[in-house]
Amino acid sequence: MIGYSLPASKRRRQPLILALLLLIALWSWHSTRSVKATRDEGFYPERYPLAWKHVSLASTRGGVARPLRACPEEYPRGGPIGQRLAVEGNHNIPYSKIPLIIHQTWKDTDLVTWKPDVLEGVEKWLTYATAAGNESMAYFLWLDEGCRQLVSGLQPDLAEYVDAMPLMVEKSDVFRILVVKLIGGVYGDVDTLPLRSPASWLDETDVSAWTDPQTGTTYSTIARGSSVKQPIELILGIEGDNRPDTDDYWRMGYNYPVQLTQWALASAPNHPILKSFVSNFATMVKEVTRPYEGDPKAIKNALYRVDPIELTGPAAVTLATKEWLEKERGLRWDALTGLVDHGRSKAVGDTLIFPITAFRYVPPVRLAPSIYNPSI
């Protein structure tokens, strides 16, 4: 009879392996208890006091908000209150009609599960939101349920298309546009670290006139056929700035030589460029899904094959902005480049485009809405 047994050397190692596995299990159990103990002993309240107070202790099913009377638990109630907060006392970003309201989205309010960059980012945004005087801001952290309530309550014609998105990042992309379109305010990803308060994002330099060196056309906040300066109503930033006469941009993964970002943006309610984004999104979803009507699985698969960058991401935001500014303001899109003027903010009517140094991604994300202020 043939017996099956471990060689002597491996049999001797078996107790060692079992002991090692036991130690790993004990370490995992102890680590879990340690994290819980650390939280209970005050680590999070001490290290992230604002996030602890305004997020962890103040959460609802739909999200959290500061002040609490602007809570997105039931969005149809929260939205008008958020708008009223912005209107009262002209509480806007200077030189603009953009209300000082911060919007962010995340999956939960349990700080112990958050990554360090999210904790640091939210704490910093809340630091600006809780500032004294005219620089204070309302703050919304929207959870999934709150996002759904906003879309179904205030943009019901889009709810079906948003629900059909196969990726959460696509739903988040659409929501950030909708929330500043419907309420107005500033959107920033939770892992972005703002280096300046949105209350100081604009100054006289940002809204000053500038000239396209190729065409000689001068652009400013003055509307066509008028001599009156307009307040800024939309702020976007460049994420990719490349020469249009080369293939550098697509080699770097961009769809356009001058491409905008959307992990940070700010808008007054109902800006036409954001309406164009929504219209383009709805049209593309209809075209992609039309052959598969009545088959939810086929619809999901069809949408999954569409590049998120072009459907809801930076390329989609760039396209809507580019088309509108070219048609309505006569802008030569590539004139927005900062390669020939060291990068400066450029106002085109009520729309302001920050240079790449403002909302550009550099690990970890930094939002620095000016290259002229060395204190950023």
mmCIF file of C-alpha atoms in Angstrom:
data_model
loop_
_atom_site.group_PDB
_atom_site.id
_atom_site.type_symbol
_atom_site.label_atom_id
_atom_site.label_comp_id
_atom_site.label_asym_id
_atom_site.label_seq_id
_atom_site.Cartn_x
_atom_site.Cartn_y
_atom_site.Cartn_z
ATOM 1 C CA MET A 1 0.000 0.000 0.000
ATOM 2 C CA ILE A 2 1.252 3.450 -0.871
ATOM 3 C CA GLY A 3 0.908 6.022 1.901
ATOM 4 C CA TYR A 4 0.523 9.757 1.215
ATOM 5 C CA SER A 5 2.356 11.889 3.773
ATOM 6 C CA LEU A 6 4.501 14.999 3.903
ATOM 7 C CA PRO A 7 8.277 14.591 3.856
ATOM 8 C CA ALA A 8 9.865 14.969 7.266
ATOM 9 C CA SER A 9 11.248 18.422 6.458
ATOM 10 C CA LYS A 10 7.808 19.693 5.394
ATOM 11 C CA ARG A 11 6.117 18.074 8.388
ATOM 12 C CA ARG A 12 8.487 20.018 10.628
ATOM 13 C CA ARG A 13 7.538 23.261 8.837
ATOM 14 C CA GLN A 14 3.810 22.630 9.141
ATOM 15 C CA PRO A 15 3.536 23.777 12.798
ATOM 16 C CA LEU A 16 5.555 26.869 11.894
ATOM 17 C CA ILE A 17 3.163 27.706 9.064
ATOM 18 C CA LEU A 18 0.156 27.165 11.327
ATOM 19 C CA ALA A 19 1.730 29.367 13.973
ATOM 20 C CA LEU A 20 2.422 32.067 11.368
ATOM 21 C CA LEU A 21 -1.175 31.949 10.143
ATOM 22 C CA LEU A 22 -2.381 32.239 13.733
ATOM 23 C CA LEU A 23 -0.157 35.271 14.294
ATOM 24 C CA ILE A 24 -1.499 36.910 11.126
ATOM 25 C CA ALA A 25 -5.081 36.285 12.247
ATOM 26 C CA LEU A 26 -4.338 37.708 15.700
ATOM 27 C CA TRP A 27 -2.608 40.742 14.148
ATOM 28 C CA SER A 28 -5.597 41.390 11.842
ATOM 29 C CA TRP A 29 -8.015 41.103 14.774
ATOM 30 C CA HIS A 30 -5.854 43.372 16.906
ATOM 31 C CA SER A 31 -5.489 45.896 14.077
ATOM 32 C CA THR A 32 -9.245 46.054 13.631
ATOM 33 C CA ARG A 33 -9.697 46.588 17.344
ATOM 34 C CA SER A 34 -6.898 49.175 17.346
ATOM 35 C CA VAL A 35 -8.527 51.186 14.555
ATOM 36 C CA LYS A 36 -11.833 51.127 16.419
ATOM 37 C CA ALA A 37 -10.055 52.007 19.652
ATOM 38 C CA THR A 38 -8.176 54.834 17.978
ATOM 39 C CA ARG A 39 -11.457 56.226 16.672
ATOM 40 C CA ASP A 40 -13.120 55.827 20.065
ATOM 41 C CA GLU A 41 -10.204 57.454 21.835
ATOM 42 C CA GLY A 42 -10.568 60.638 19.825
ATOM 43 C CA PHE A 43 -8.107 60.366 16.945
ATOM 44 C CA TYR A 44 -10.570 61.499 14.287
ATOM 45 C CA PRO A 45 -12.225 64.256 16.360
ATOM 46 C CA GLU A 46 -8.774 65.629 17.192
ATOM 47 C CA ARG A 47 -7.104 65.224 13.794
ATOM 48 C CA TYR A 48 -10.117 66.079 11.619
ATOM 49 C CA PRO A 49 -12.435 68.058 13.908
ATOM 50 C CA LEU A 50 -14.483 69.711 11.162
ATOM 51 C CA ALA A 51 -15.043 66.511 9.219
ATOM 52 C CA TRP A 52 -15.955 64.761 12.461
ATOM 53 C CA LYS A 53 -18.452 67.459 13.440
ATOM 54 C CA HIS A 54 -20.032 68.292 10.098
ATOM 55 C CA VAL A 55 -19.796 64.898 8.372
ATOM 56 C CA SER A 56 -19.521 61.994 10.792
ATOM 57 C CA LEU A 57 -21.923 63.352 13.411
ATOM 58 C CA ALA A 58 -24.340 65.122 11.072
ATOM 59 C CA SER A 59 -25.007 62.588 8.334
ATOM 60 C CA THR A 60 -28.421 61.694 6.930
ATOM 61 C CA ARG A 61 -29.501 59.177 4.334
ATOM 62 C CA GLY A 62 -29.019 61.688 1.524
ATOM 63 C CA GLY A 63 -25.793 63.284 2.709
ATOM 64 C CA VAL A 64 -24.602 66.047 4.996
ATOM 65 C CA ALA A 65 -24.689 69.795 4.830
ATOM 66 C CA ARG A 66 -23.527 72.846 6.658
ATOM 67 C CA PRO A 67 -25.585 74.708 7.755
ATOM 68 C CA LEU A 68 -27.895 71.829 8.608
ATOM 69 C CA ARG A 69 -31.022 73.656 7.439
ATOM 70 C CA ALA A 70 -29.684 73.179 3.898
ATOM 71 C CA CYS A 71 -29.608 69.405 4.293
ATOM 72 C CA PRO A 72 -30.032 67.315 1.135
ATOM 73 C CA GLU A 73 -32.021 64.587 2.940
ATOM 74 C CA GLU A 74 -35.013 65.614 0.846
ATOM 75 C CA TYR A 75 -33.564 67.485 -2.059
ATOM 76 C CA PRO A 76 -36.656 69.402 -3.213
ATOM 77 C CA ARG A 77 -36.536 71.051 0.204
ATOM 78 C CA GLY A 78 -32.754 71.440 0.330
ATOM 79 C CA GLY A 79 -32.298 72.945 -3.134
ATOM 80 C CA PRO A 80 -34.287 76.147 -2.728
ATOM 81 C CA ILE A 81 -32.750 76.645 0.699
ATOM 82 C CA GLY A 82 -29.296 76.321 -0.810
ATOM 83 C CA GLN A 83 -30.231 78.888 -3.442
ATOM 84 C CA ARG A 84 -31.640 81.197 -0.783
ATOM 85 C CA LEU A 85 -28.399 80.967 1.201
ATOM 86 C CA ALA A 86 -26.521 82.137 -1.872
ATOM 87 C CA VAL A 87 -28.856 85.020 -2.629
ATOM 88 C CA GLU A 88 -29.140 86.486 0.844
ATOM 89 C CA GLY A 89 -26.496 89.156 1.339
ATOM 90 C CA ASN A 90 -25.089 88.670 -2.185
ATOM 91 C CA HIS A 91 -22.979 85.818 -0.833
ATOM 92 C CA ASN A 92 -21.071 85.069 -4.017
ATOM 93 C CA ILE A 93 -17.494 84.644 -5.174
ATOM 94 C CA PRO A 94 -16.245 88.221 -5.788
ATOM 95 C CA TYR A 95 -16.599 89.422 -9.406
ATOM 96 C CA SER A 96 -19.180 86.710 -10.024
ATOM 97 C CA LYS A 97 -22.722 85.477 -9.546
ATOM 98 C CA ILE A 98 -21.442 82.113 -8.328
ATOM 99 C CA PRO A 99 -22.832 81.336 -4.861
ATOM 100 C CA LEU A 100 -20.404 80.389 -2.118
ATOM 101 C CA ILE A 101 -21.668 76.839 -1.752
ATOM 102 C CA ILE A 102 -19.320 73.837 -1.827
ATOM 103 C CA HIS A 103 -20.569 70.545 -3.277
ATOM 104 C CA GLN A 104 -18.797 67.211 -2.916
ATOM 105 C CA THR A 105 -19.854 63.576 -3.311
ATOM 106 C CA TRP A 106 -18.780 60.402 -1.539
ATOM 107 C CA LYS A 107 -20.067 56.918 -0.782
ATOM 108 C CA ASP A 108 -20.387 57.194 3.009
ATOM 109 C CA THR A 109 -19.705 59.356 6.069
ATOM 110 C CA ASP A 110 -17.683 56.831 8.088
ATOM 111 C CA LEU A 111 -14.359 58.633 8.493
ATOM 112 C CA VAL A 112 -12.552 55.510 9.664
ATOM 113 C CA THR A 113 -12.942 54.010 6.180
ATOM 114 C CA TRP A 114 -11.731 57.122 4.353
ATOM 115 C CA LYS A 115 -8.293 57.298 2.778
ATOM 116 C CA PRO A 116 -5.914 59.979 4.094
ATOM 117 C CA ASP A 117 -6.184 62.141 0.955
ATOM 118 C CA VAL A 118 -9.983 62.198 1.289
ATOM 119 C CA LEU A 119 -9.800 63.078 4.986
ATOM 120 C CA GLU A 120 -7.285 65.863 4.342
ATOM 121 C CA GLY A 121 -9.253 67.186 1.372
ATOM 122 C CA VAL A 122 -12.648 67.338 3.077
ATOM 123 C CA GLU A 123 -11.143 68.856 6.217
ATOM 124 C CA LYS A 124 -9.532 71.609 4.123
ATOM 125 C CA TRP A 125 -12.740 72.371 2.216
ATOM 126 C CA LEU A 126 -14.600 72.564 5.529
ATOM 127 C CA THR A 127 -11.931 74.884 6.906
ATOM 128 C CA TYR A 128 -12.826 77.362 4.186
ATOM 129 C CA ALA A 129 -16.560 76.707 4.547
ATOM 130 C CA THR A 130 -16.480 77.523 8.276
ATOM 131 C CA ALA A 131 -14.414 80.701 7.899
ATOM 132 C CA ALA A 132 -15.699 83.813 9.615
ATOM 133 C CA GLY A 133 -17.585 86.637 7.947
ATOM 134 C CA ASN A 134 -18.214 86.940 4.227
ATOM 135 C CA GLU A 135 -15.873 84.053 3.359
ATOM 136 C CA SER A 136 -18.072 81.445 5.052
ATOM 137 C CA MET A 137 -19.850 78.988 2.774
ATOM 138 C CA ALA A 138 -22.613 76.416 2.780
ATOM 139 C CA TYR A 139 -21.242 72.882 2.430
ATOM 140 C CA PHE A 140 -22.942 69.819 0.909
ATOM 141 C CA LEU A 141 -21.536 66.292 0.946
ATOM 142 C CA TRP A 142 -23.896 64.303 -1.258
ATOM 143 C CA LEU A 143 -24.279 60.546 -0.793
ATOM 144 C CA ASP A 144 -25.749 58.267 -3.461
ATOM 145 C CA GLU A 145 -29.299 58.671 -2.193
ATOM 146 C CA GLY A 146 -29.025 62.455 -2.139
ATOM 147 C CA CYS A 147 -27.663 62.430 -5.691
ATOM 148 C CA ARG A 148 -30.601 60.340 -6.857
ATOM 149 C CA GLN A 149 -33.051 62.670 -5.118
ATOM 150 C CA LEU A 150 -31.554 65.724 -6.795
ATOM 151 C CA VAL A 151 -31.692 64.210 -10.281
ATOM 152 C CA SER A 152 -35.189 62.737 -9.939
ATOM 153 C CA GLY A 153 -36.529 65.829 -8.168
ATOM 154 C CA LEU A 154 -35.105 68.640 -10.291
ATOM 155 C CA GLN A 155 -33.995 66.995 -13.550
ATOM 156 C CA PRO A 156 -36.416 64.067 -13.915
ATOM 157 C CA ASP A 157 -35.974 63.892 -17.680
ATOM 158 C CA LEU A 158 -32.361 62.850 -17.095
ATOM 159 C CA ALA A 159 -32.903 60.325 -14.293
ATOM 160 C CA GLU A 160 -33.324 57.341 -16.621
ATOM 161 C CA TYR A 161 -30.116 58.163 -18.505
ATOM 162 C CA VAL A 162 -28.078 58.636 -15.330
ATOM 163 C CA ASP A 163 -29.382 55.363 -13.868
ATOM 164 C CA ALA A 164 -28.385 53.601 -17.079
ATOM 165 C CA MET A 165 -24.723 54.543 -16.696
ATOM 166 C CA PRO A 166 -22.692 51.347 -16.120
ATOM 167 C CA LEU A 167 -19.922 53.089 -14.165
ATOM 168 C CA MET A 168 -20.193 55.060 -10.929
ATOM 169 C CA VAL A 169 -17.612 57.535 -12.217
ATOM 170 C CA GLU A 170 -19.984 58.407 -15.080
ATOM 171 C CA LYS A 171 -22.856 59.013 -12.673
ATOM 172 C CA SER A 172 -20.563 61.200 -10.580
ATOM 173 C CA ASP A 173 -19.452 63.105 -13.683
ATOM 174 C CA VAL A 174 -23.030 63.955 -14.603
ATOM 175 C CA PHE A 175 -24.020 64.799 -11.035
ATOM 176 C CA ARG A 176 -21.284 67.403 -10.564
ATOM 177 C CA ILE A 177 -22.502 69.262 -13.637
ATOM 178 C CA LEU A 178 -26.124 69.010 -12.564
ATOM 179 C CA VAL A 179 -25.583 70.161 -8.998
ATOM 180 C CA VAL A 180 -23.859 73.404 -9.991
ATOM 181 C CA LYS A 181 -26.303 73.884 -12.874
ATOM 182 C CA LEU A 182 -29.341 73.455 -10.620
ATOM 183 C CA ILE A 183 -28.141 75.043 -7.368
ATOM 184 C CA GLY A 184 -24.942 76.835 -8.308
ATOM 185 C CA GLY A 185 -21.708 76.833 -6.363
ATOM 186 C CA VAL A 186 -18.308 75.161 -6.384
ATOM 187 C CA TYR A 187 -17.708 71.472 -7.008
ATOM 188 C CA GLY A 188 -14.460 69.782 -5.972
ATOM 189 C CA ASP A 189 -13.568 66.086 -5.805
ATOM 190 C CA VAL A 190 -13.177 64.921 -2.206
ATOM 191 C CA ASP A 191 -9.504 64.055 -2.735
ATOM 192 C CA THR A 192 -8.618 67.533 -3.982
ATOM 193 C CA LEU A 193 -6.783 69.816 -1.599
ATOM 194 C CA PRO A 194 -7.731 73.466 -2.177
ATOM 195 C CA LEU A 195 -4.859 75.850 -1.572
ATOM 196 C CA ARG A 196 -7.100 78.920 -1.523
ATOM 197 C CA SER A 197 -10.631 79.572 -0.420
ATOM 198 C CA PRO A 198 -13.103 79.845 -3.302
ATOM 199 C CA ALA A 199 -13.984 83.221 -1.788
ATOM 200 C CA SER A 200 -10.603 84.465 -3.061
ATOM 201 C CA TRP A 201 -10.446 82.630 -6.382
ATOM 202 C CA LEU A 202 -11.067 85.764 -8.464
ATOM 203 C CA ASP A 203 -9.485 89.194 -8.465
ATOM 204 C CA GLU A 204 -9.266 92.124 -10.869
ATOM 205 C CA THR A 205 -6.435 90.483 -12.824
ATOM 206 C CA ASP A 206 -8.535 87.420 -13.588
ATOM 207 C CA VAL A 207 -11.372 89.407 -15.155
ATOM 208 C CA SER A 208 -9.228 91.886 -17.092
ATOM 209 C CA ALA A 209 -9.337 92.027 -20.892
ATOM 210 C CA TRP A 210 -6.963 89.930 -22.995
ATOM 211 C CA THR A 211 -6.139 89.700 -26.706
ATOM 212 C CA ASP A 212 -5.802 86.718 -29.029
ATOM 213 C CA PRO A 213 -2.301 87.229 -30.507
ATOM 214 C CA GLN A 214 -3.230 85.422 -33.726
ATOM 215 C CA THR A 215 -6.455 87.255 -34.627
ATOM 216 C CA GLY A 216 -6.016 90.470 -32.642
ATOM 217 C CA THR A 217 -9.480 90.002 -31.114
ATOM 218 C CA THR A 218 -9.866 91.312 -27.572
ATOM 219 C CA TYR A 219 -12.050 89.430 -25.107
ATOM 220 C CA SER A 220 -13.367 90.578 -21.748
ATOM 221 C CA THR A 221 -16.364 90.280 -19.448
ATOM 222 C CA ILE A 222 -18.224 92.803 -21.606
ATOM 223 C CA ALA A 223 -21.005 91.135 -23.569
ATOM 224 C CA ARG A 224 -21.375 91.545 -27.310
ATOM 225 C CA GLY A 225 -23.175 94.749 -28.244
ATOM 226 C CA SER A 226 -22.795 96.155 -24.735
ATOM 227 C CA SER A 227 -20.412 98.366 -22.789
ATOM 228 C CA VAL A 228 -21.311 96.910 -19.407
ATOM 229 C CA LYS A 229 -19.063 94.395 -17.644
ATOM 230 C CA GLN A 230 -20.731 91.116 -16.706
ATOM 231 C CA PRO A 231 -20.090 89.186 -13.525
ATOM 232 C CA ILE A 232 -18.509 85.772 -14.065
ATOM 233 C CA GLU A 233 -21.058 82.938 -14.072
ATOM 234 C CA LEU A 234 -18.910 79.916 -14.975
ATOM 235 C CA ILE A 235 -15.359 78.978 -13.974
ATOM 236 C CA LEU A 236 -13.541 76.101 -15.652
ATOM 237 C CA GLY A 237 -9.879 75.138 -15.709
ATOM 238 C CA ILE A 238 -7.468 73.682 -18.262
ATOM 239 C CA GLU A 239 -6.047 70.206 -17.574
ATOM 240 C CA GLY A 240 -4.148 69.702 -20.843
ATOM 241 C CA ASP A 241 -2.371 72.518 -22.718
ATOM 242 C CA ASN A 242 -0.506 71.493 -25.866
ATOM 243 C CA ARG A 243 0.469 73.000 -29.197
ATOM 244 C CA PRO A 244 -2.322 72.374 -31.729
ATOM 245 C CA ASP A 245 0.132 71.902 -34.600
ATOM 246 C CA THR A 246 1.617 68.753 -33.029
ATOM 247 C CA ASP A 247 0.297 65.356 -31.958
ATOM 248 C CA ASP A 248 1.464 65.900 -28.389
ATOM 249 C CA TYR A 249 -2.069 66.132 -27.018
ATOM 250 C CA TRP A 250 -3.301 62.720 -28.130
ATOM 251 C CA ARG A 251 0.016 61.099 -27.247
ATOM 252 C CA MET A 252 -0.636 62.381 -23.719
ATOM 253 C CA GLY A 253 -4.165 60.961 -23.747
ATOM 254 C CA TYR A 254 -6.128 64.161 -24.412
ATOM 255 C CA ASN A 255 -8.901 64.604 -26.972
ATOM 256 C CA TYR A 256 -8.097 68.272 -27.611
ATOM 257 C CA PRO A 257 -4.869 70.329 -27.593
ATOM 258 C CA VAL A 258 -6.536 72.587 -25.005
ATOM 259 C CA GLN A 259 -8.694 70.377 -22.805
ATOM 260 C CA LEU A 260 -10.676 71.303 -19.702
ATOM 261 C CA THR A 261 -10.987 69.405 -16.466
ATOM 262 C CA GLN A 262 -14.083 68.749 -14.365
ATOM 263 C CA TRP A 263 -12.774 67.528 -11.002
ATOM 264 C CA ALA A 264 -13.197 71.162 -9.978
ATOM 265 C CA LEU A 265 -15.538 73.775 -11.427
ATOM 266 C CA ALA A 266 -17.858 76.545 -10.325
ATOM 267 C CA SER A 267 -21.038 78.002 -11.789
ATOM 268 C CA ALA A 268 -24.065 80.161 -11.207
ATOM 269 C CA PRO A 269 -27.346 78.305 -11.752
ATOM 270 C CA ASN A 270 -28.515 77.522 -15.286
ATOM 271 C CA HIS A 271 -25.433 78.458 -17.276
ATOM 272 C CA PRO A 272 -25.997 77.707 -21.002
ATOM 273 C CA ILE A 273 -22.714 75.804 -21.348
ATOM 274 C CA LEU A 274 -23.811 73.355 -18.668
ATOM 275 C CA LYS A 275 -27.177 73.056 -20.384
ATOM 276 C CA SER A 276 -25.275 72.172 -23.572
ATOM 277 C CA PHE A 277 -23.362 69.464 -21.704
ATOM 278 C CA VAL A 278 -26.627 67.960 -20.446
ATOM 279 C CA SER A 279 -28.162 68.120 -23.926
ATOM 280 C CA ASN A 280 -25.106 66.478 -25.530
ATOM 281 C CA PHE A 281 -25.112 63.750 -22.874
ATOM 282 C CA ALA A 282 -28.800 62.952 -23.353
ATOM 283 C CA THR A 283 -28.430 62.911 -27.137
ATOM 284 C CA MET A 284 -25.457 60.539 -27.046
ATOM 285 C CA VAL A 285 -27.181 58.153 -24.636
ATOM 286 C CA LYS A 286 -30.290 58.090 -26.836
ATOM 287 C CA GLU A 287 -28.255 57.365 -29.961
ATOM 288 C CA VAL A 288 -26.231 54.590 -28.327
ATOM 289 C CA THR A 289 -29.169 52.864 -26.654
ATOM 290 C CA ARG A 290 -31.879 53.256 -29.322
ATOM 291 C CA PRO A 291 -31.142 49.900 -31.032
ATOM 292 C CA TYR A 292 -31.485 48.075 -27.692
ATOM 293 C CA GLU A 293 -34.725 49.551 -26.304
ATOM 294 C CA GLY A 294 -36.406 47.141 -23.908
ATOM 295 C CA ASP A 295 -33.211 45.215 -23.186
ATOM 296 C CA PRO A 296 -31.555 46.699 -20.053
ATOM 297 C CA LYS A 297 -28.571 44.346 -20.221
ATOM 298 C CA ALA A 298 -27.852 45.215 -23.859
ATOM 299 C CA ILE A 299 -28.216 48.915 -23.036
ATOM 300 C CA LYS A 300 -25.654 48.615 -20.231
ATOM 301 C CA ASN A 301 -23.255 46.768 -22.520
ATOM 302 C CA ALA A 302 -23.671 49.366 -25.269
ATOM 303 C CA LEU A 303 -22.984 52.229 -22.869
ATOM 304 C CA TYR A 304 -20.045 50.355 -21.400
ATOM 305 C CA ARG A 305 -18.390 50.431 -24.812
ATOM 306 C CA VAL A 306 -18.533 54.255 -24.924
ATOM 307 C CA ASP A 307 -15.435 56.058 -23.662
ATOM 308 C CA PRO A 308 -16.388 57.732 -20.330
ATOM 309 C CA ILE A 309 -14.021 60.613 -21.098
ATOM 310 C CA GLU A 310 -16.112 61.476 -24.149
ATOM 311 C CA LEU A 311 -19.525 60.647 -22.698
ATOM 312 C CA THR A 312 -19.363 62.391 -19.309
ATOM 313 C CA GLY A 313 -15.738 63.324 -18.587
ATOM 314 C CA PRO A 314 -13.306 66.139 -19.449
ATOM 315 C CA ALA A 315 -13.680 65.737 -23.224
ATOM 316 C CA ALA A 316 -17.468 66.100 -22.904
ATOM 317 C CA VAL A 317 -17.097 69.270 -20.819
ATOM 318 C CA THR A 318 -14.533 70.617 -23.287
ATOM 319 C CA LEU A 319 -16.790 69.938 -26.280
ATOM 320 C CA ALA A 320 -19.801 71.711 -24.763
ATOM 321 C CA THR A 321 -17.690 74.721 -23.754
ATOM 322 C CA LYS A 322 -15.806 74.888 -27.038
ATOM 323 C CA GLU A 323 -18.929 74.714 -29.200
ATOM 324 C CA TRP A 324 -20.771 77.354 -27.203
ATOM 325 C CA LEU A 325 -17.909 79.872 -26.933
ATOM 326 C CA GLU A 326 -17.024 79.496 -30.613
ATOM 327 C CA LYS A 327 -20.628 79.995 -31.707
ATOM 328 C CA GLU A 328 -21.816 82.618 -29.217
ATOM 329 C CA ARG A 329 -18.606 84.561 -28.555
ATOM 330 C CA GLY A 330 -16.561 83.972 -31.707
ATOM 331 C CA LEU A 331 -13.696 82.510 -29.694
ATOM 332 C CA ARG A 332 -10.771 80.786 -31.376
ATOM 333 C CA TRP A 333 -10.525 77.869 -28.956
ATOM 334 C CA ASP A 334 -6.757 77.425 -29.068
ATOM 335 C CA ALA A 335 -6.354 81.073 -28.011
ATOM 336 C CA LEU A 336 -6.983 79.834 -24.466
ATOM 337 C CA THR A 337 -3.533 78.232 -24.368
ATOM 338 C CA GLY A 338 -1.110 79.534 -21.791
ATOM 339 C CA LEU A 339 1.947 78.455 -23.762
ATOM 340 C CA VAL A 340 2.401 81.909 -25.309
ATOM 341 C CA ASP A 341 1.563 84.143 -22.338
ATOM 342 C CA HIS A 342 2.921 82.130 -19.370
ATOM 343 C CA GLY A 343 -0.638 81.185 -18.409
ATOM 344 C CA ARG A 344 -3.292 83.641 -17.332
ATOM 345 C CA SER A 345 -7.000 83.581 -16.572
ATOM 346 C CA LYS A 346 -9.095 84.397 -19.631
ATOM 347 C CA ALA A 347 -12.616 85.758 -19.452
ATOM 348 C CA VAL A 348 -14.893 85.333 -22.452
ATOM 349 C CA GLY A 349 -18.105 87.111 -21.535
ATOM 350 C CA ASP A 350 -19.437 85.535 -18.350
ATOM 351 C CA THR A 351 -17.187 82.467 -18.666
ATOM 352 C CA LEU A 352 -13.709 82.374 -17.154
ATOM 353 C CA ILE A 353 -11.083 79.781 -18.041
ATOM 354 C CA PHE A 354 -8.266 79.281 -15.551
ATOM 355 C CA PRO A 355 -4.793 78.306 -16.826
ATOM 356 C CA ILE A 356 -3.382 74.830 -16.336
ATOM 357 C CA THR A 357 -1.769 75.895 -13.043
ATOM 358 C CA ALA A 358 -5.205 76.265 -11.421
ATOM 359 C CA PHE A 359 -7.069 72.954 -11.514
ATOM 360 C CA ARG A 360 -4.321 70.804 -12.973
ATOM 361 C CA TYR A 361 -3.792 67.332 -11.511
ATOM 362 C CA VAL A 362 -0.481 66.888 -9.724
ATOM 363 C CA PRO A 363 -0.295 64.047 -7.185
ATOM 364 C CA PRO A 364 -1.786 64.704 -4.744
ATOM 365 C CA VAL A 365 -4.338 66.969 -6.426
ATOM 366 C CA ARG A 366 -3.773 70.656 -5.844
ATOM 367 C CA LEU A 367 -6.201 73.433 -6.633
ATOM 368 C CA ALA A 368 -4.341 76.710 -6.997
ATOM 369 C CA PRO A 369 -6.637 79.184 -8.723
ATOM 370 C CA SER A 370 -3.911 81.680 -9.630
ATOM 371 C CA ILE A 371 -0.278 81.591 -10.673
ATOM 372 C CA TYR A 372 0.294 85.174 -9.660
ATOM 373 C CA ASN A 373 -0.001 84.800 -5.892
ATOM 374 C CA PRO A 374 3.132 83.231 -4.336
ATOM 375 C CA SER A 375 1.194 82.416 -1.173
ATOM 376 C CA ILE A 376 -0.715 79.619 -2.909
#
